CSV table of C-alpha atoms and ligand atoms in Angstrom, one decimal:
chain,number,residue,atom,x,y,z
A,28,UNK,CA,-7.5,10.1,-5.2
A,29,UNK,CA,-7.0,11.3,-8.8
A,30,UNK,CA,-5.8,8.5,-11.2
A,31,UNK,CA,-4.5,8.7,-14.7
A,32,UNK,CA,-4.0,5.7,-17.1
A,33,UNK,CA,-1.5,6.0,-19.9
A,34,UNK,CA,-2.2,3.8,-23.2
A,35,UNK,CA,-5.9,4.0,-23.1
A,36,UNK,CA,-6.5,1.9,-26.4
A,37,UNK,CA,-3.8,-1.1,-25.5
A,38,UNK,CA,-4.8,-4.8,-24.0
A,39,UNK,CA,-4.1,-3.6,-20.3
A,40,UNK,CA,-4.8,-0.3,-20.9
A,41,UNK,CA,-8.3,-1.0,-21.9
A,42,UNK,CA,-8.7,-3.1,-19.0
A,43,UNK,CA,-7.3,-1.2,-16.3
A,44,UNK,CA,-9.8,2.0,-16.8
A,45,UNK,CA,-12.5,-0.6,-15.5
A,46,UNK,CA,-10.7,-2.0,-12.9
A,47,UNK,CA,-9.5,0.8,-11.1
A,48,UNK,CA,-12.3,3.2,-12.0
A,49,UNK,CA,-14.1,2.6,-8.3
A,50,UNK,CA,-10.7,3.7,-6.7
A,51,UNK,CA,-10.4,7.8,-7.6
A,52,UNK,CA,-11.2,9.7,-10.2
A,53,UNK,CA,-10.1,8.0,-13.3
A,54,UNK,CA,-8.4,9.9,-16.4
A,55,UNK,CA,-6.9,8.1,-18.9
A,56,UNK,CA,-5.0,9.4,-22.1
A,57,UNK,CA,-4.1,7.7,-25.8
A,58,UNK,CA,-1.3,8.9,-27.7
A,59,UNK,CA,-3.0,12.0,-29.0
A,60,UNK,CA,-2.9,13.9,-25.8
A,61,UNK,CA,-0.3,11.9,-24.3
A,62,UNK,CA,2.7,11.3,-27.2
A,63,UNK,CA,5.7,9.2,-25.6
A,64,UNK,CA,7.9,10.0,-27.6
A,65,UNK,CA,7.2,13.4,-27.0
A,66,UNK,CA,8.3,14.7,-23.3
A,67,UNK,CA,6.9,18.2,-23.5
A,68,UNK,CA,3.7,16.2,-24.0
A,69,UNK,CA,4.3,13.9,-20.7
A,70,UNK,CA,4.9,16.7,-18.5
A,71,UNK,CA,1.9,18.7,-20.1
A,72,UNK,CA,-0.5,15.5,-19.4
A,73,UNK,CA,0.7,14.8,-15.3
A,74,UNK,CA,1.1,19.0,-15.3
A,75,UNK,CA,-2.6,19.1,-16.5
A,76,UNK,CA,-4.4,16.1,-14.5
A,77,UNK,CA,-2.0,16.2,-11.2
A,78,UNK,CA,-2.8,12.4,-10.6
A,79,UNK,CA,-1.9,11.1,-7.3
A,80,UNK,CA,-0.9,7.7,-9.2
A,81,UNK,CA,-0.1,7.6,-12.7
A,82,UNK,CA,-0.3,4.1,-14.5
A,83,UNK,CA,1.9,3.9,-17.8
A,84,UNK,CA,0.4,1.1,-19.9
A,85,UNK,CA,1.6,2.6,-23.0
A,86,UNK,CA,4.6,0.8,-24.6
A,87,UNK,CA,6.7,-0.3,-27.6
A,88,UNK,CA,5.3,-4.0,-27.9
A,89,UNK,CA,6.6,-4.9,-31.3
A,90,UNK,CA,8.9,-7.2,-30.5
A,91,UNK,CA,10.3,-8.0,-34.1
A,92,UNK,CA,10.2,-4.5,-35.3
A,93,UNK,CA,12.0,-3.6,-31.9
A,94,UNK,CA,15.0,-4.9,-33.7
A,95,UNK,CA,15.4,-2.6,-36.6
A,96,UNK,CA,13.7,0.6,-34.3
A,97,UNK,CA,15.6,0.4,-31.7
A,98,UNK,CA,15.4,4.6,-31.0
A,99,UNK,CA,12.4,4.6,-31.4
A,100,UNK,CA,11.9,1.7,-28.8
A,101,UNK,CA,14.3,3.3,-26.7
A,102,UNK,CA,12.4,6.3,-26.6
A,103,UNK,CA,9.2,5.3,-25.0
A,104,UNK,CA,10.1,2.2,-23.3
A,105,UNK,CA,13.0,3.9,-21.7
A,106,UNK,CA,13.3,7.6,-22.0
A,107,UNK,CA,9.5,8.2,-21.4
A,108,UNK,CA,9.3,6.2,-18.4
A,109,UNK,CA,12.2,7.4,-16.8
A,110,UNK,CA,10.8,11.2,-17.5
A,111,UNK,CA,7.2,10.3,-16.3
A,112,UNK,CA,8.5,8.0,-13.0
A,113,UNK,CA,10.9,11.5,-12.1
A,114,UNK,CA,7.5,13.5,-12.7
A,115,UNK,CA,5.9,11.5,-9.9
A,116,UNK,CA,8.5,11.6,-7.2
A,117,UNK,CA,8.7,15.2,-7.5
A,118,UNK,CA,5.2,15.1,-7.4
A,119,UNK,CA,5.3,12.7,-4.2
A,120,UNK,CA,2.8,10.0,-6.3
A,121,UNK,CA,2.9,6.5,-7.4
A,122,UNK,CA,4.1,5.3,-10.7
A,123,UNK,CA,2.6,1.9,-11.7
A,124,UNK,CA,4.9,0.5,-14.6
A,125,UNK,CA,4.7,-3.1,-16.3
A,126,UNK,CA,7.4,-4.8,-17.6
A,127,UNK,CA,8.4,-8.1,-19.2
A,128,UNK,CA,10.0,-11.9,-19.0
A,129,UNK,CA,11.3,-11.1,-22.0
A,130,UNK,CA,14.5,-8.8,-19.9
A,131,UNK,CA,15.7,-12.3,-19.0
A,132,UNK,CA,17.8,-14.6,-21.3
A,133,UNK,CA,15.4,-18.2,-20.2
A,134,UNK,CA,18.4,-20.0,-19.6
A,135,UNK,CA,17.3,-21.0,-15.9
A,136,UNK,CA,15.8,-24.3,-15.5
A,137,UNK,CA,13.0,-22.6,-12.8
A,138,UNK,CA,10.8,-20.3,-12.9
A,139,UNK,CA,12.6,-17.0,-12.5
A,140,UNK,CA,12.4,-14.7,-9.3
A,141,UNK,CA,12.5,-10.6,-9.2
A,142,UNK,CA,16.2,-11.1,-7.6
A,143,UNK,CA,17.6,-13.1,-10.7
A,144,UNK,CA,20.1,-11.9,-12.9
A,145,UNK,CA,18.8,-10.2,-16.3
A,146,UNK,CA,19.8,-11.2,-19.8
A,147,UNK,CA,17.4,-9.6,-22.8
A,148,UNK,CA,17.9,-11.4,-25.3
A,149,UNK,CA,16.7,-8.4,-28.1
A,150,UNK,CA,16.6,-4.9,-28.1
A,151,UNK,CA,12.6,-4.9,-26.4
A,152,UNK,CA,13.7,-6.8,-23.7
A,153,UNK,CA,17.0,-4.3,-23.3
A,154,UNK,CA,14.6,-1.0,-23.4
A,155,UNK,CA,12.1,-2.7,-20.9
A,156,UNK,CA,14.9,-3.3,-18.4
A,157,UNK,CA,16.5,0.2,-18.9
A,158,UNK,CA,13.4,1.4,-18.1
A,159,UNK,CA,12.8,-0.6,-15.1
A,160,UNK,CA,16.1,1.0,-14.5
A,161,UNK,CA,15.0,4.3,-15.0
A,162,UNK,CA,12.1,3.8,-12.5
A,163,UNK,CA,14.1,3.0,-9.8
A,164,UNK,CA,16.4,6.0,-10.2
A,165,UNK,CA,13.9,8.0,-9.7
A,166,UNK,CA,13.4,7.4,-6.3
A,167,UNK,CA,9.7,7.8,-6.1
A,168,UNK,CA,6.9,5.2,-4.9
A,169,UNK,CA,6.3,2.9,-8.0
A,170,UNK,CA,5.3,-0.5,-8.3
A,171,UNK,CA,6.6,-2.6,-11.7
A,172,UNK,CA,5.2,-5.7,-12.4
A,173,UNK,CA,7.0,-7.7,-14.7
A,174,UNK,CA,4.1,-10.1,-16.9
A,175,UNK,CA,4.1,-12.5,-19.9
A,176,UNK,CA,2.6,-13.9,-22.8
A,177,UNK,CA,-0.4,-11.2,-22.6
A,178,UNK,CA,-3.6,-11.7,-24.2
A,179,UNK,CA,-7.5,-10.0,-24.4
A,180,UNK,CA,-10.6,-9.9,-26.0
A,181,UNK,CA,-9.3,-7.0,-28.0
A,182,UNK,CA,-6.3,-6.2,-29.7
A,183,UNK,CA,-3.3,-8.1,-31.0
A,184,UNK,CA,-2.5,-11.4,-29.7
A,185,UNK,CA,-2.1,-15.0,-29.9
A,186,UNK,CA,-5.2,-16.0,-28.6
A,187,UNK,CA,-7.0,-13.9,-30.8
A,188,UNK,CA,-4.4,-15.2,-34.0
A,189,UNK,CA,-5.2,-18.5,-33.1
A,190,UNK,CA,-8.8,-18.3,-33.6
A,191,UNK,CA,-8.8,-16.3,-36.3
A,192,UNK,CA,-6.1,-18.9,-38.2
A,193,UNK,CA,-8.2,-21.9,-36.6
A,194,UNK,CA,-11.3,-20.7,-38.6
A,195,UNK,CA,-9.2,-19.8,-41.9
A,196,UNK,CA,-6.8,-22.8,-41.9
A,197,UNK,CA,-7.1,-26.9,-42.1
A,198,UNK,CA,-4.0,-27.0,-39.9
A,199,UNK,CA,-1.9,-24.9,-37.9
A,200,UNK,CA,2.4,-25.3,-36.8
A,201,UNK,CA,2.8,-23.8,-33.5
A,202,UNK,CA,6.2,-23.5,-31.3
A,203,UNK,CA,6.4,-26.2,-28.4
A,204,UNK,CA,9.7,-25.8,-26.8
A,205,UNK,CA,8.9,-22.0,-24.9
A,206,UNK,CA,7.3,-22.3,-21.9
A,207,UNK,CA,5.7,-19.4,-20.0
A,208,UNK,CA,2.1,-18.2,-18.5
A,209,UNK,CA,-0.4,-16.6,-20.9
A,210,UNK,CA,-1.8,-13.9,-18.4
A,211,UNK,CA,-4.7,-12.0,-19.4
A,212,UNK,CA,-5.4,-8.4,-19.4
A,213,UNK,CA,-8.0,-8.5,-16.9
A,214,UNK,CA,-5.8,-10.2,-14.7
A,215,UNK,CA,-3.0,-7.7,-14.8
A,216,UNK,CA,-5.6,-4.7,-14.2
A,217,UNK,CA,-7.3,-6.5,-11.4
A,218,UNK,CA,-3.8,-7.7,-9.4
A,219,UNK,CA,-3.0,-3.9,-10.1
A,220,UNK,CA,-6.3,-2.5,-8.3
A,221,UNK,CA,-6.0,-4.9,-5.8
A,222,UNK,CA,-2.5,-3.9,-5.1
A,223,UNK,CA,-3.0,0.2,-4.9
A,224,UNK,CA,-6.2,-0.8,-2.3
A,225,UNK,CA,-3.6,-3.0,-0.4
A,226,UNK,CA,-1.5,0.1,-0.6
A,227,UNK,CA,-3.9,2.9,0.0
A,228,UNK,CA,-5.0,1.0,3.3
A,229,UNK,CA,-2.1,0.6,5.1
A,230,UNK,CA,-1.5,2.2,8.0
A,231,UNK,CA,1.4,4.4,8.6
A,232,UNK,CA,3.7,2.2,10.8
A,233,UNK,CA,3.4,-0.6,8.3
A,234,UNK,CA,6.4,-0.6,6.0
A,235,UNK,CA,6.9,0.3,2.2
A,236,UNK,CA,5.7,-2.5,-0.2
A,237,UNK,CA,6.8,-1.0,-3.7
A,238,UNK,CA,8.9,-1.9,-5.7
A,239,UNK,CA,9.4,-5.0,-8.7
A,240,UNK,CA,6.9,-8.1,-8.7
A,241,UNK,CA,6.5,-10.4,-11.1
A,242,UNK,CA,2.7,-11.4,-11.9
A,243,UNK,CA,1.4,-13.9,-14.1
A,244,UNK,CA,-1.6,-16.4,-14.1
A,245,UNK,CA,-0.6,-19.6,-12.4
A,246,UNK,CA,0.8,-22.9,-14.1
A,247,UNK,CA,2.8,-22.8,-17.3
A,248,UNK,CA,2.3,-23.9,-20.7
A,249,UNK,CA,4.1,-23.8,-24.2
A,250,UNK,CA,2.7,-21.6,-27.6
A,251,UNK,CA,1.2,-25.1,-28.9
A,252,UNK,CA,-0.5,-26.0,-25.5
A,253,UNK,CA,-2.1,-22.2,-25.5
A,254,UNK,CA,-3.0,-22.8,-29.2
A,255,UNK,CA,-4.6,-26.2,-28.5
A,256,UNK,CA,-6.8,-24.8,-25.4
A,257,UNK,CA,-7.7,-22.0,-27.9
A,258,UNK,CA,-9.1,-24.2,-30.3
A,259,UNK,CA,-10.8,-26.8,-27.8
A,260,UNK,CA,-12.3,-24.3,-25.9
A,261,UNK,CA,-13.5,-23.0,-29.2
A,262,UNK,CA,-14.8,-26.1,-30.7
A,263,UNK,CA,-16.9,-26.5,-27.5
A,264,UNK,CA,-18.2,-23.2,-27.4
A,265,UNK,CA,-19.8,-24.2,-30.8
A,266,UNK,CA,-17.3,-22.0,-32.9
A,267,UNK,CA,-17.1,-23.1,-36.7
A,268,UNK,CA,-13.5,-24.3,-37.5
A,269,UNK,CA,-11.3,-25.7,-40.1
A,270,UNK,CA,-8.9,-27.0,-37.6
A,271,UNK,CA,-9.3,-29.3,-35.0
A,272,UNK,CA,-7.1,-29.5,-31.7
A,273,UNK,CA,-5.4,-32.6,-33.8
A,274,UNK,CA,-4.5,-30.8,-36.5
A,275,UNK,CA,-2.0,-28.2,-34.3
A,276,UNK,CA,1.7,-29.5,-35.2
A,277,UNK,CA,3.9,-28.8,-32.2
A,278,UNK,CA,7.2,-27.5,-34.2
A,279,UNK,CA,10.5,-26.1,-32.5
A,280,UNK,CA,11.5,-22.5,-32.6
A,281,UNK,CA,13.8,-23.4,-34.6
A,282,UNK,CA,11.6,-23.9,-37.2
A,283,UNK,CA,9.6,-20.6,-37.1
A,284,UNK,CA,12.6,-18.0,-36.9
A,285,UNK,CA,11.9,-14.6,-35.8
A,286,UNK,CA,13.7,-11.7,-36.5
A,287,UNK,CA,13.9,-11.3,-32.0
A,288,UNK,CA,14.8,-14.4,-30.1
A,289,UNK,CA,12.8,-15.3,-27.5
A,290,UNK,CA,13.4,-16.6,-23.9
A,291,UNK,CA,12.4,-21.0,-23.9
A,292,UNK,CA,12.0,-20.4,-20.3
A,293,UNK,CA,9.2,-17.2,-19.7
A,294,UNK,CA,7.9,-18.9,-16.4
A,295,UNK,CA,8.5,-16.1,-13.6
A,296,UNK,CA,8.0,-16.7,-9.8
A,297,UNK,CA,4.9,-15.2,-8.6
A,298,UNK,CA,5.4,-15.5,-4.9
A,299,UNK,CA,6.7,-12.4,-3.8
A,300,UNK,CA,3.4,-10.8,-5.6
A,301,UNK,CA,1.3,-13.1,-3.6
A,302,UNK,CA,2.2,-12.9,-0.3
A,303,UNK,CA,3.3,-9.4,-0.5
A,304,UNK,CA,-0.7,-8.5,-1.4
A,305,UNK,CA,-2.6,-11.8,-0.1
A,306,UNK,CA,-4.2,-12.1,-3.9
A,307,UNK,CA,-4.6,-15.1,-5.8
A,308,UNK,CA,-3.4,-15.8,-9.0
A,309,UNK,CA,-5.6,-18.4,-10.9
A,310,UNK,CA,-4.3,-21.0,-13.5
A,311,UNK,CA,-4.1,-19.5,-17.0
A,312,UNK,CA,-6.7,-21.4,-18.2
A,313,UNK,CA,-9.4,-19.5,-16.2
A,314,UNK,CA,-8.8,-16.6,-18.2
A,315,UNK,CA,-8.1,-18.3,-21.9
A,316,UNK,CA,-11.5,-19.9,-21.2
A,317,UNK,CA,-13.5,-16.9,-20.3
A,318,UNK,CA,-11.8,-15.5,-23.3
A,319,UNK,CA,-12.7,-17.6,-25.8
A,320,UNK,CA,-16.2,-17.4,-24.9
A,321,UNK,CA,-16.3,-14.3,-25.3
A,322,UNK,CA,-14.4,-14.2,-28.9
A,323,UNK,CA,-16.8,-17.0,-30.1
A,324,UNK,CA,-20.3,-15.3,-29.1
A,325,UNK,CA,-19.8,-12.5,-30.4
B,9,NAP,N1,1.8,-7.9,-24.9
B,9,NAP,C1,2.5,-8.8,-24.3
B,9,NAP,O1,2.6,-10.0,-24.6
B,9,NAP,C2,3.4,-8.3,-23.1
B,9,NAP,C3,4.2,-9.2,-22.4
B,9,NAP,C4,4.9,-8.8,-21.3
B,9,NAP,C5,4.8,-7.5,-20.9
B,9,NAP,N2,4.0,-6.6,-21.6
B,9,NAP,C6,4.0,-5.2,-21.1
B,9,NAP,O2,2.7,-4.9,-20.6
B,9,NAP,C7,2.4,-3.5,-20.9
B,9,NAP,C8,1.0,-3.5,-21.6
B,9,NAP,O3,1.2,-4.1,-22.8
B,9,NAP,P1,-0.1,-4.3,-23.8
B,9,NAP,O4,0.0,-5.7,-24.3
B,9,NAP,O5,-1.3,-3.9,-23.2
B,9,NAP,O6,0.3,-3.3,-25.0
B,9,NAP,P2,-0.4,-3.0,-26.3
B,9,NAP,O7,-1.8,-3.7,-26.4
B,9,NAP,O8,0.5,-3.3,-27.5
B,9,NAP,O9,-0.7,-1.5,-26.2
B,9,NAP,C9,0.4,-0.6,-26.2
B,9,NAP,C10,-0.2,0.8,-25.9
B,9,NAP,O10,0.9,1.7,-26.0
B,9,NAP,C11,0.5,2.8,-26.7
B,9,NAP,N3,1.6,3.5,-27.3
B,9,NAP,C12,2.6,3.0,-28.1
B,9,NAP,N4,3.4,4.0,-28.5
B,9,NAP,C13,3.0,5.1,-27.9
B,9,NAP,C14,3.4,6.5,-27.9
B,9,NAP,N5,4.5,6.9,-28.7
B,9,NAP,N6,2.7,7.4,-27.2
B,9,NAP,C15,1.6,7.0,-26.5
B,9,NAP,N7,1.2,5.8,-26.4
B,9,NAP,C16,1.8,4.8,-27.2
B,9,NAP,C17,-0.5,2.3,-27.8
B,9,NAP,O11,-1.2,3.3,-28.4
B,9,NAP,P3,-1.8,3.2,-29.9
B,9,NAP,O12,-3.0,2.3,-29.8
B,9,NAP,O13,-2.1,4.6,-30.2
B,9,NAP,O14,-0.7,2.6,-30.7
B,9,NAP,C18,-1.3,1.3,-26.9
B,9,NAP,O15,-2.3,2.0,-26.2
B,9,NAP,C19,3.6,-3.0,-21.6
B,9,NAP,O16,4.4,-2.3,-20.7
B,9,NAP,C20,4.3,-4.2,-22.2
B,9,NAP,O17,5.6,-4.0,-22.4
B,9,NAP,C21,3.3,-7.0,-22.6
């Protein structure tokens, strides 16, 4: 089975190459050999490695800068996908795609489900939909999990901002009124293995199980309660900081305005993922912890 993995340098791209490396042959491509925004350059790629699957972690994940770029957002988030997921159903493969909880509007008082109604509230959210949209046109195999709030050892992201601010700064003002999951990289590429296995082992009278799922870690949290683990962990871990747990202001998004809104309700329902592929999500601190760890003993 002959894999290729789009976004090589990015959070999930990184971590995807080690966790589905013991499923095929692995290739994976950065934006040199594979340009999104480029579609001679997409067709050349799958033309040149003929993968069997082809996972797109590649993405426009500037959320602010989304706003004023919105072509260029458009492009790869939409555009792209839609010309690499046609690629794959002519080529009778699987298209793995990730999405957001940012293509809903976080009005809903639960935790929302793949069958609720979508709402982006910015131009991201709007060229991740269309492009879960263009996936489905298609018509071929795919599998798009929609995830939140994602964070590694490497790369940009809050967990990493936190403890980088924690260290420079006596105190820190972080948002308290969104709630969502911080999922980790490493989660993502493992649910993702685990899900082509599940796939690649069925038998042929068993039914199709692509399609959308959402997947995040389990139990929710807000910006200022993923800040405050940050730090704890970090102060435990023996890190040297200027700011204590205690000196993290929970503040209203109100009071840090952002060029893109943001959803206040980010929490999406995991069960479909679950039972679907029998995997286990853990709590979100599993992965912060292990994290943080790993950022302090460097
Ligand atoms: N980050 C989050 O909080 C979050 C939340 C929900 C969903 N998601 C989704 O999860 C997926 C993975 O996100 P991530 O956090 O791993 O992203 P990331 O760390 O920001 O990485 C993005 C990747 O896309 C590549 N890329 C950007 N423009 C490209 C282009 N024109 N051609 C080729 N490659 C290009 C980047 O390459 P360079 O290194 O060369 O720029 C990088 O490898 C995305 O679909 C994202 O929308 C992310």
């Amino acid at each position: 089975m002959r894999i290729l993995v789009l976004g090589r340098t990015g959070q999930v791209g990184w971590e995807l190459q080690r966790a589905l490396a013991p499923l095929g042959e692995l290739v994976s491509c950065g934006r040199s050999s594979a340009d999104l925004t480029e579609p001679a350059s997409i067709a050349r790629t799958i033309a040149e490695h003929e993968p069997d699957i082809l996972v797109n972690a590649a993405a426009y994940t500037q959320v602010d800068r989304a706003e004023d770029d919105a072509d260029a957002a458009m492009r790869i988030n939409t555009a792209a996908v839609g010309e690499m997921a046609e690629a794959m159903a002519a080529r009778g493969g699987w298209f793995v795609h990730y999405s957001t909880d940012y293509v809903f509007d976080g009005a809903k008082a639960d935790a929302y489900k793949e069958s609720d109604a979508t709402a982006p509230l910015g131009v991201y959210g709007a060229t991740k939909l269309a492009g879960e949209a263009a996936v489905m046109a298609a018509g071929g195999q795919h599998l798009i999990f929609r995830t939140s709030w994602v964070y590694a050892a490497r790369g940009q992201n809050f967990v990493r901002t936190m403890l980088r601010l924690a260290r420079e700064r006596n105190s820190l003002r972080v948002v308290a009124d969104q709630t969502g999951s911080p999922t980790s990289a490493e989660l993502i590429a493992d649910v993702t293995a685990l899900a082509l296995k599940r796939i690649s082992d069925r038998g042929p009278d068993e039914g199709p199980i692509g399609g959308l799922y959402h997947l995040t870690a389990a139990g929710e949290t807000t910006w200022h309660g993923l800040a405050s683990r940050v730090v704890a962990q970090a102060e435990q871990a023996g890190a040297t900081l200027s700011c204590r747990t205690a000196d993290i202001e929970p503040i209203g998004t109100s009071d840090y305005p952002t060029p893109a809104k943001r959803p206040v309700n980010s929490r999406l329902d995991t069960t479909k993922l679950r039972e679907t592929f029998r995997v286990n999500l853990p709590d979100w601190r599993h992965h912060v912890d292990r994290t943080v760890l790993e950022l302090v003993e460097r």
